[in-house]
PDB file of C-alpha atoms in Angstrom:
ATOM      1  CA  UNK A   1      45.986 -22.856 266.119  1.00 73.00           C
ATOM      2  CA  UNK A   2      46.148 -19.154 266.682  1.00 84.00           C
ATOM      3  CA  UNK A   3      46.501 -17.020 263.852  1.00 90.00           C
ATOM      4  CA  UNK A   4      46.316 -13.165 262.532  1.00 95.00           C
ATOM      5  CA  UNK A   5      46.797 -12.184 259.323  1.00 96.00           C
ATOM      6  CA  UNK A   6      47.849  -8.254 258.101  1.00 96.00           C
ATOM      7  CA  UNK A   7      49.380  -7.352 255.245  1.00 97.00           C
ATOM      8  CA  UNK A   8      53.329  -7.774 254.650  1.00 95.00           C
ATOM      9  CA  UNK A   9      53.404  -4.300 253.274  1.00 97.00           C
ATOM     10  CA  UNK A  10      51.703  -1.343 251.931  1.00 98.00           C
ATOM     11  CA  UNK A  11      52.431   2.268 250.290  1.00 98.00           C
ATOM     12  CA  UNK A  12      50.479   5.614 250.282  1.00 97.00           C
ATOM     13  CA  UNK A  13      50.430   9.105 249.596  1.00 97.00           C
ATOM     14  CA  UNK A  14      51.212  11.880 251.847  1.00 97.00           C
ATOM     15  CA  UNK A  15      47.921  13.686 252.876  1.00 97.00           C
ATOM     16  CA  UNK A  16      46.196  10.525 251.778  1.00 98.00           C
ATOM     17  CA  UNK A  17      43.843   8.285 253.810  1.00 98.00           C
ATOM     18  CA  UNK A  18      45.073   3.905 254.874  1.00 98.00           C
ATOM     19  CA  UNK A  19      43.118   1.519 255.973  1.00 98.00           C
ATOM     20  CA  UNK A  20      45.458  -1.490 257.770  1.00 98.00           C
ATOM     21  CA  UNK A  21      43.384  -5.143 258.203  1.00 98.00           C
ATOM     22  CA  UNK A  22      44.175  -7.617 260.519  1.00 98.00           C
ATOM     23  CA  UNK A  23      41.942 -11.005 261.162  1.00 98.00           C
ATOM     24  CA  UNK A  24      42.128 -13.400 263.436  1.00 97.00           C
ATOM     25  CA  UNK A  25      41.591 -16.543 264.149  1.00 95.00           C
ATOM     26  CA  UNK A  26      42.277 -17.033 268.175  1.00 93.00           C
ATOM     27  CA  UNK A  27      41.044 -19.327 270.923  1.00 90.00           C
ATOM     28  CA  UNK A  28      38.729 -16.561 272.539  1.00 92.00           C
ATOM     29  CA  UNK A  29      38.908 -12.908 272.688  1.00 94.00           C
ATOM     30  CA  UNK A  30      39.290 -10.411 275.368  1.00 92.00           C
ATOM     31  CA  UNK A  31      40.322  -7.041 273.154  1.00 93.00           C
ATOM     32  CA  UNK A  32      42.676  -5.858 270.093  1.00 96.00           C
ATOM     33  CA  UNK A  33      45.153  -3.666 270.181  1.00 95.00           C
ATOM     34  CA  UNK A  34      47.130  -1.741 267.395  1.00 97.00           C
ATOM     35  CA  UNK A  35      51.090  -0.864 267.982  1.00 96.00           C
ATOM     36  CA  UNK A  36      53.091   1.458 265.633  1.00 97.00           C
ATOM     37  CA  UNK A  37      56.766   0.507 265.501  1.00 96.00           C
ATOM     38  CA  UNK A  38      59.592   2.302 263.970  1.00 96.00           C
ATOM     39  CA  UNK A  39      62.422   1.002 262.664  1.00 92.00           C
ATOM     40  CA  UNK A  40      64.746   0.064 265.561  1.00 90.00           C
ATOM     41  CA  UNK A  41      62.498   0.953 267.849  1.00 93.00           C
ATOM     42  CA  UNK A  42      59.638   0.002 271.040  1.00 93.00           C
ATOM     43  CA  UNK A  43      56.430  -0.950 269.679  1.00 94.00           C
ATOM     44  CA  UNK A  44      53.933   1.797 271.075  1.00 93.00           C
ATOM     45  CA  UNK A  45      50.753   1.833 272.081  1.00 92.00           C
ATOM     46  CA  UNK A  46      47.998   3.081 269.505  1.00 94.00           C
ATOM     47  CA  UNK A  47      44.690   1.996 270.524  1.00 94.00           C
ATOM     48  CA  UNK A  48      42.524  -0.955 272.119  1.00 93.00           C
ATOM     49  CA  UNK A  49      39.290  -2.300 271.015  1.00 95.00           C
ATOM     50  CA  UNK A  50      36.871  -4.525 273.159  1.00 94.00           C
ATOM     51  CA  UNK A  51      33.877  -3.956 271.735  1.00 95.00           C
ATOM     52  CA  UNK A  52      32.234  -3.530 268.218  1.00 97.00           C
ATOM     53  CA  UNK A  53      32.363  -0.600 266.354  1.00 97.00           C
ATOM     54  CA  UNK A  54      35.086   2.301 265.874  1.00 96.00           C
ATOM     55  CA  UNK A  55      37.534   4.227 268.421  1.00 93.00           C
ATOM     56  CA  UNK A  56      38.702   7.339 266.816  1.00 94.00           C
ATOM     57  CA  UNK A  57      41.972   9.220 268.218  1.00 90.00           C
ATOM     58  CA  UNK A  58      43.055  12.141 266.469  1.00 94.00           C
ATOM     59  CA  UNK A  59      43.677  11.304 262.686  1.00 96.00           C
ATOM     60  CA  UNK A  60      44.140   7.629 263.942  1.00 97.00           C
ATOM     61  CA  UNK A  61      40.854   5.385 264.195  1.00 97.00           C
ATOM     62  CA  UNK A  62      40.378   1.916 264.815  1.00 97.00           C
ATOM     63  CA  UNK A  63      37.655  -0.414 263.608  1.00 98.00           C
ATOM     64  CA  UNK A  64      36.286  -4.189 265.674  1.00 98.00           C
ATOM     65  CA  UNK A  65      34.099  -6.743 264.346  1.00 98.00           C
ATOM     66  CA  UNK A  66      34.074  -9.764 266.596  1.00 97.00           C
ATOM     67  CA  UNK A  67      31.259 -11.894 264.817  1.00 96.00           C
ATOM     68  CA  UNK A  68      33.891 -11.710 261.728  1.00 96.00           C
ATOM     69  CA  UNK A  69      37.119 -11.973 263.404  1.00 97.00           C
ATOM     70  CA  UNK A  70      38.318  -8.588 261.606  1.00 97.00           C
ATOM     71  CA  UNK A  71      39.735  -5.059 262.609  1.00 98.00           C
ATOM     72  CA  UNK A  72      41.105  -2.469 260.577  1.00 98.00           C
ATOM     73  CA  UNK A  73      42.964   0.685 261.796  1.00 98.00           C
ATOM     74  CA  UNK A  74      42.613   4.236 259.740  1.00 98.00           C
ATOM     75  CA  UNK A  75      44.730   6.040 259.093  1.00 98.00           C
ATOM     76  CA  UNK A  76      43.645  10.185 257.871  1.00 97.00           C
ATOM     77  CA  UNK A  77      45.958  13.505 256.574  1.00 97.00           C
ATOM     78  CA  UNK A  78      49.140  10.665 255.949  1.00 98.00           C
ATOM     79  CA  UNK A  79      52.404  12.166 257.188  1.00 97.00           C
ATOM     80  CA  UNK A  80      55.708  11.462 256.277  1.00 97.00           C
ATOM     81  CA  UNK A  81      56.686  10.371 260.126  1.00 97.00           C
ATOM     82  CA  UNK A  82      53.646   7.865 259.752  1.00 97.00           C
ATOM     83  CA  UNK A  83      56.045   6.023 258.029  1.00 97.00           C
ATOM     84  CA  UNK A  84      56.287   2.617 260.510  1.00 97.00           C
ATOM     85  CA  UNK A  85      55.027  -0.765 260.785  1.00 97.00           C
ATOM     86  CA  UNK A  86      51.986  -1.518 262.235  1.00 98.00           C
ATOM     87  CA  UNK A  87      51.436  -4.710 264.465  1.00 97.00           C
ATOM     88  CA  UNK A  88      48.207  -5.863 265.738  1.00 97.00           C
ATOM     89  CA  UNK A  89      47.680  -8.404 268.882  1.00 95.00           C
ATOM     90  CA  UNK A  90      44.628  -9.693 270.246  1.00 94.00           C
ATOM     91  CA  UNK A  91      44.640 -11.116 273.990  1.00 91.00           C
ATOM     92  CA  UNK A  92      43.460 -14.746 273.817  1.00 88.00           C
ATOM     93  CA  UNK A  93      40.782 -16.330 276.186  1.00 88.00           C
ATOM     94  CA  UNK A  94      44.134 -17.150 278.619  1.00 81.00           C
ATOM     95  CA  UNK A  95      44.578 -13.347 278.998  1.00 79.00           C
ATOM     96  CA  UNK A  96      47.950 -13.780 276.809  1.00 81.00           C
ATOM     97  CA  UNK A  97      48.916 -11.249 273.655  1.00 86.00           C
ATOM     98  CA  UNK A  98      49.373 -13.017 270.122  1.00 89.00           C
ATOM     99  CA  UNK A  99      50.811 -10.875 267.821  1.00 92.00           C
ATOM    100  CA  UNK A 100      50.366 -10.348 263.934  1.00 94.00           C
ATOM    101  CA  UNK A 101      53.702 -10.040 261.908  1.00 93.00           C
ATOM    102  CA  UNK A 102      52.992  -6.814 261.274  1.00 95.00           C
ATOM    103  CA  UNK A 103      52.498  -4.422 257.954  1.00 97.00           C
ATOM    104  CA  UNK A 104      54.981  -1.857 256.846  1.00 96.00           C
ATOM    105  CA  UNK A 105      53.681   1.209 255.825  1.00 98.00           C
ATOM    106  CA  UNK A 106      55.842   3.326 253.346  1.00 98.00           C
ATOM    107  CA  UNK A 107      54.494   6.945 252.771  1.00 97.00           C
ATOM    108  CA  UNK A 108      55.479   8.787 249.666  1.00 96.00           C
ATOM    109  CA  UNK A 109      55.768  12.484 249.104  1.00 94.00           C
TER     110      UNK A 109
ATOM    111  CA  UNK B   1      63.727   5.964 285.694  1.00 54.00           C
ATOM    112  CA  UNK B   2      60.625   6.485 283.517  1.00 67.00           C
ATOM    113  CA  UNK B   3      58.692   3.310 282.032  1.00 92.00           C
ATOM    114  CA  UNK B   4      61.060   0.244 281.599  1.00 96.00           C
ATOM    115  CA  UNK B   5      64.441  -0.009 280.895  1.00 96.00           C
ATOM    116  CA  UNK B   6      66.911  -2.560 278.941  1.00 97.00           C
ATOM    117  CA  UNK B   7      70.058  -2.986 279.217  1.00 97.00           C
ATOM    118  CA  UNK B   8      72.617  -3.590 277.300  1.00 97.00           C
ATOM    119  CA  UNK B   9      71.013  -1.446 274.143  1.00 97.00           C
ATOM    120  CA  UNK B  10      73.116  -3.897 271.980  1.00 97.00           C
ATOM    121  CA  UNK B  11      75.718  -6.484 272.083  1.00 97.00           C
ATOM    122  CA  UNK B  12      78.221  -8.987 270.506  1.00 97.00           C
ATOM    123  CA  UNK B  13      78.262 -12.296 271.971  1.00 96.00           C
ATOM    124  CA  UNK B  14      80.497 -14.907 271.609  1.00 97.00           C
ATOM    125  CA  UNK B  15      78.387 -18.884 271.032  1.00 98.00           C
ATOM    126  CA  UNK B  16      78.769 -21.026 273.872  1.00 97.00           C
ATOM    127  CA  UNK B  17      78.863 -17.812 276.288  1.00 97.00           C
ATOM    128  CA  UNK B  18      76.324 -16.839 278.926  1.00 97.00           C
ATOM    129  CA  UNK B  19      74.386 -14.010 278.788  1.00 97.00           C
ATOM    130  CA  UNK B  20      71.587 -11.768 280.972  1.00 98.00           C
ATOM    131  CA  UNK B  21      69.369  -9.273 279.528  1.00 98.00           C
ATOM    132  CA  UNK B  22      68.326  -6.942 282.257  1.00 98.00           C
ATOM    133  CA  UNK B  23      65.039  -5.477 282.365  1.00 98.00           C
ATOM    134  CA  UNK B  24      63.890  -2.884 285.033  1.00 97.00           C
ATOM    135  CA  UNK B  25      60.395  -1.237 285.386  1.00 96.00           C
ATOM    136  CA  UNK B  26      59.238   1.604 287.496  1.00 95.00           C
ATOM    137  CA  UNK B  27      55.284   1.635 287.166  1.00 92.00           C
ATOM    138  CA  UNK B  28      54.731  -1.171 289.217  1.00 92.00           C
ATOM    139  CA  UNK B  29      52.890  -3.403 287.102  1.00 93.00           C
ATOM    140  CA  UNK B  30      52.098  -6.482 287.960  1.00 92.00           C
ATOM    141  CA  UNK B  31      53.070  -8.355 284.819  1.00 92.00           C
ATOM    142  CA  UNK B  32      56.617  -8.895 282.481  1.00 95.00           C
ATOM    143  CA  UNK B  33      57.191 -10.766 279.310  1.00 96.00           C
ATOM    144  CA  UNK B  34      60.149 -10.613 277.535  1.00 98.00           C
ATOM    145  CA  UNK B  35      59.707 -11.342 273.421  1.00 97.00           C
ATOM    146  CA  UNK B  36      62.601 -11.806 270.633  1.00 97.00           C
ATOM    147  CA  UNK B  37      61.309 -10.090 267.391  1.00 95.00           C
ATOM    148  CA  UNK B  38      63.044 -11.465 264.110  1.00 93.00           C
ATOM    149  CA  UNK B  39      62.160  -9.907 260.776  1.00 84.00           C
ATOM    150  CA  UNK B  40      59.355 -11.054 259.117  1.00 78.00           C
ATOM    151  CA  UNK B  41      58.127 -13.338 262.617  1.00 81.00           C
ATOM    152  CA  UNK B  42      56.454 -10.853 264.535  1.00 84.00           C
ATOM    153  CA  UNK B  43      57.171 -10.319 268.161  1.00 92.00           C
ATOM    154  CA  UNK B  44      57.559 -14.093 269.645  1.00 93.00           C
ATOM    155  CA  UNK B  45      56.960 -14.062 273.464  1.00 94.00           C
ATOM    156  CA  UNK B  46      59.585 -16.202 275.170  1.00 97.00           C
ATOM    157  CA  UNK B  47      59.327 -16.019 278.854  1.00 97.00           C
ATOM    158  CA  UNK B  48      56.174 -14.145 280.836  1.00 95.00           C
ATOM    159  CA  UNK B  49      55.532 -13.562 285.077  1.00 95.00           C
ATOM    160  CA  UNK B  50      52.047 -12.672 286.077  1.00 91.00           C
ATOM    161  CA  UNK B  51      53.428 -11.434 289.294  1.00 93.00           C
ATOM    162  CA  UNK B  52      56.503 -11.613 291.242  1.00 95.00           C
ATOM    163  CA  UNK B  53      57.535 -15.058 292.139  1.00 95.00           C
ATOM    164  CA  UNK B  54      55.887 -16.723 289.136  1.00 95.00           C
ATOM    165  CA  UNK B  55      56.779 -17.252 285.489  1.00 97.00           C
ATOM    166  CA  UNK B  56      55.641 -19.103 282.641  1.00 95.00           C
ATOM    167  CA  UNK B  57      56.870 -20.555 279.633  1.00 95.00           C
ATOM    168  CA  UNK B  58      55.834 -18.381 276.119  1.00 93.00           C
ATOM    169  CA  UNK B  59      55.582 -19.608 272.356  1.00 90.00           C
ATOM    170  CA  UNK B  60      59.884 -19.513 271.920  1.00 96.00           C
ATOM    171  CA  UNK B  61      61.184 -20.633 275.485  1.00 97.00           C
ATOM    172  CA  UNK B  62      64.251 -23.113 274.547  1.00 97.00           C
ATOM    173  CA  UNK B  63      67.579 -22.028 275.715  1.00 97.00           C
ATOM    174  CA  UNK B  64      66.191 -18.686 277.758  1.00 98.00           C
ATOM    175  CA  UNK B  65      65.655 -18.738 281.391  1.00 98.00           C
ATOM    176  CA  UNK B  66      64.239 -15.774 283.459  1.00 98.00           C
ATOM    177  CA  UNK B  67      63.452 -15.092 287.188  1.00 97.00           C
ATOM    178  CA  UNK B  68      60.819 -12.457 289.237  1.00 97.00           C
ATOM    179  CA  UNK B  69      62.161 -11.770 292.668  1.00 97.00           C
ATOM    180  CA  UNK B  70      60.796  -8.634 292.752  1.00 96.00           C
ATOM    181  CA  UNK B  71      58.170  -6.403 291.424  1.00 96.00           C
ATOM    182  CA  UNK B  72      60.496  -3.868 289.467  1.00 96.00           C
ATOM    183  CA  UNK B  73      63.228  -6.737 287.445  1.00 97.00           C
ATOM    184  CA  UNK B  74      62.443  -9.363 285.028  1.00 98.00           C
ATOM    185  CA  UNK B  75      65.777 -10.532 283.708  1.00 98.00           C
ATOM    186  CA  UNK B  76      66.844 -13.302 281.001  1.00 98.00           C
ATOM    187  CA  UNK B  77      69.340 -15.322 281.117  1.00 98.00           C
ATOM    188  CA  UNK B  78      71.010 -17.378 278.056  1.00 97.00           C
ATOM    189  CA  UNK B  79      72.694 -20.068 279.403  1.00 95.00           C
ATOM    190  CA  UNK B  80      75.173 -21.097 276.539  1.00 97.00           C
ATOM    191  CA  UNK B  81      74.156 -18.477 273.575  1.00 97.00           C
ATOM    192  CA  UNK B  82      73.898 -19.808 270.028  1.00 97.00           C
ATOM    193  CA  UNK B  83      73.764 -17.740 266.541  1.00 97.00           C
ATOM    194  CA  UNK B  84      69.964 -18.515 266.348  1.00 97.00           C
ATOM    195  CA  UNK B  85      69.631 -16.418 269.000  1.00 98.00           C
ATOM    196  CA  UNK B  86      70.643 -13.490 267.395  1.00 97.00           C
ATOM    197  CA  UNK B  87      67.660 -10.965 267.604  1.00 97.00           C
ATOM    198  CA  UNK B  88      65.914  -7.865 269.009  1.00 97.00           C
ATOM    199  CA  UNK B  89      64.931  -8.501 272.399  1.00 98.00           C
ATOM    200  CA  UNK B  90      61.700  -6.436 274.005  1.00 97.00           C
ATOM    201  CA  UNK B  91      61.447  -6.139 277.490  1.00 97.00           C
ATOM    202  CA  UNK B  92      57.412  -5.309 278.380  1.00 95.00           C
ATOM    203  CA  UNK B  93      55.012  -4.748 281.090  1.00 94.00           C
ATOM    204  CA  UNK B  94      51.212  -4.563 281.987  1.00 90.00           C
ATOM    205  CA  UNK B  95      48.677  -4.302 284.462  1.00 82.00           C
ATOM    206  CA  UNK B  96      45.085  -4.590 284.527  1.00 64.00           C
ATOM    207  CA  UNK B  97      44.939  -7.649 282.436  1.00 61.00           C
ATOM    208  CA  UNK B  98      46.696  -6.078 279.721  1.00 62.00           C
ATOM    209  CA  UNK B  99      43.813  -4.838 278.723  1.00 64.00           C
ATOM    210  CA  UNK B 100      45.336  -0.917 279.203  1.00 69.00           C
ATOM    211  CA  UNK B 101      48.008  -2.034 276.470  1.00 79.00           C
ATOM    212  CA  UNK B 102      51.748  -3.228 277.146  1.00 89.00           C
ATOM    213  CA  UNK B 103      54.173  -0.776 278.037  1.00 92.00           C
ATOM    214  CA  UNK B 104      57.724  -1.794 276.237  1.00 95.00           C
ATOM    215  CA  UNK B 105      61.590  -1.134 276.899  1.00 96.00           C
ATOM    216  CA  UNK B 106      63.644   0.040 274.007  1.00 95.00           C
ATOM    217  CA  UNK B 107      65.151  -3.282 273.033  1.00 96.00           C
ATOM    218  CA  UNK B 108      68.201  -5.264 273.169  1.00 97.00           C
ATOM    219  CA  UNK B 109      69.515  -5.971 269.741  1.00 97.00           C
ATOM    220  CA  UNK B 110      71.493  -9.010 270.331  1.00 97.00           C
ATOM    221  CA  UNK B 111      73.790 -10.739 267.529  1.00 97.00           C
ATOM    222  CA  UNK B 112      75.667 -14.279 268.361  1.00 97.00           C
ATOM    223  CA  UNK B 113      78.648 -14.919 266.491  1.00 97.00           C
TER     224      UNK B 113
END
């Protein structure tokens, strides 16, 4: 089956530095994306990753590894409206989006 | 109109009743999915359409019907709602593969009673 795992949950300091993982375990591989989500609202768009290595945006930056089945995205300079979950996807070898459950990230002050 | 929009935003529904989620999209992309997102499950894809005049089945499809006459509308239809329906429900689009990332409406929360 398909599968990607994140964690359920994690907590940092403002001004601090997160790294989110996320593997997977899919039948092929055409790219992986990272979402943020607030609460009660539209997933949006962070960043896509086709090829090995790291994307930075910004204070944002997001890390592939293909041969392990692993990304991570970073997260610098932690603000309080950071505060969000996290949800990546990776589009299968049918060209369709499977989705990790996502991790909630709780900044404190 | 800018991106895609959902309508209603929220809604009571009685079981047993029928129901359609509209979804509306002005960037002409090529493909629609609509996925229910329940805490702790993730975003669930129920229905998708690679183009108008096609659609496919997703991961959750029981009980939800939708049709693609056009480019622009992707609705979904519950036929005879029941309370395990009760959800979020994302409208989304894409083009290019969906490799230039999925462009989302702002949700339909949904609750079945």
């Amino acid at each position: 089956g398909q599968n990607i795992d994140q964690p359920t949950e994690m907590t940092a300091t403002e001004g601090a530095i997160v790294q989110i993982n996320c593997t997977y375990q899919t039948s092929g591989f055409n790219g992986l994306f990272w979402y943020q989500q607030h609460a009660g609202e539209a997933p949006t768009f962070l960043s896509y990753n086709v090829l090995d290595g790291l994307e930075e945006k910004g204070r944002f930056s997001s890390f592939l590894s293909r041969s392990k089945g692993y990304s991570y995205l970073l997260l610098k300079e932690l603000q309080m409206k950071d505060s969000a979950s996290y949800l990546c996807a990776v589009i299968d070898s049918n060209y369709q989006l499977i989705w990790g459950a996502g991790t909630k990230l709780i900044i404190k002050p | 109109i800018a991106g895609i929009t959902q309508a209603p935003t929220s809604q009571i529904l009685a079981a047993g009743r029928r129901m359609t989620l509209r979804c509306t999209q002005d960037m002409r992309h090529n493909a629609m999915y609509w996925y229910r997102q329940d805490l702790g499950l993730g975003l669930r894809l129920i229905h998708y359409s690679n183009t108008a005049g096609t659609t496919g089945k997703g991961e959750v499809p029981d009980g939800y019907s939708v049709s693609r006459a056009n480019t622009d509308d992707f609705p979904l239809t519950l036929a005879s709602a029941v309370p395990s329906q009760t959800s979020v429900y994302f409208c989304a689009s894409s083009d290019k593969g969906g490799s230039y990332g999925y462009t989302f409406g702002s949700g339909t929360r949904l609750t079945v009673v």
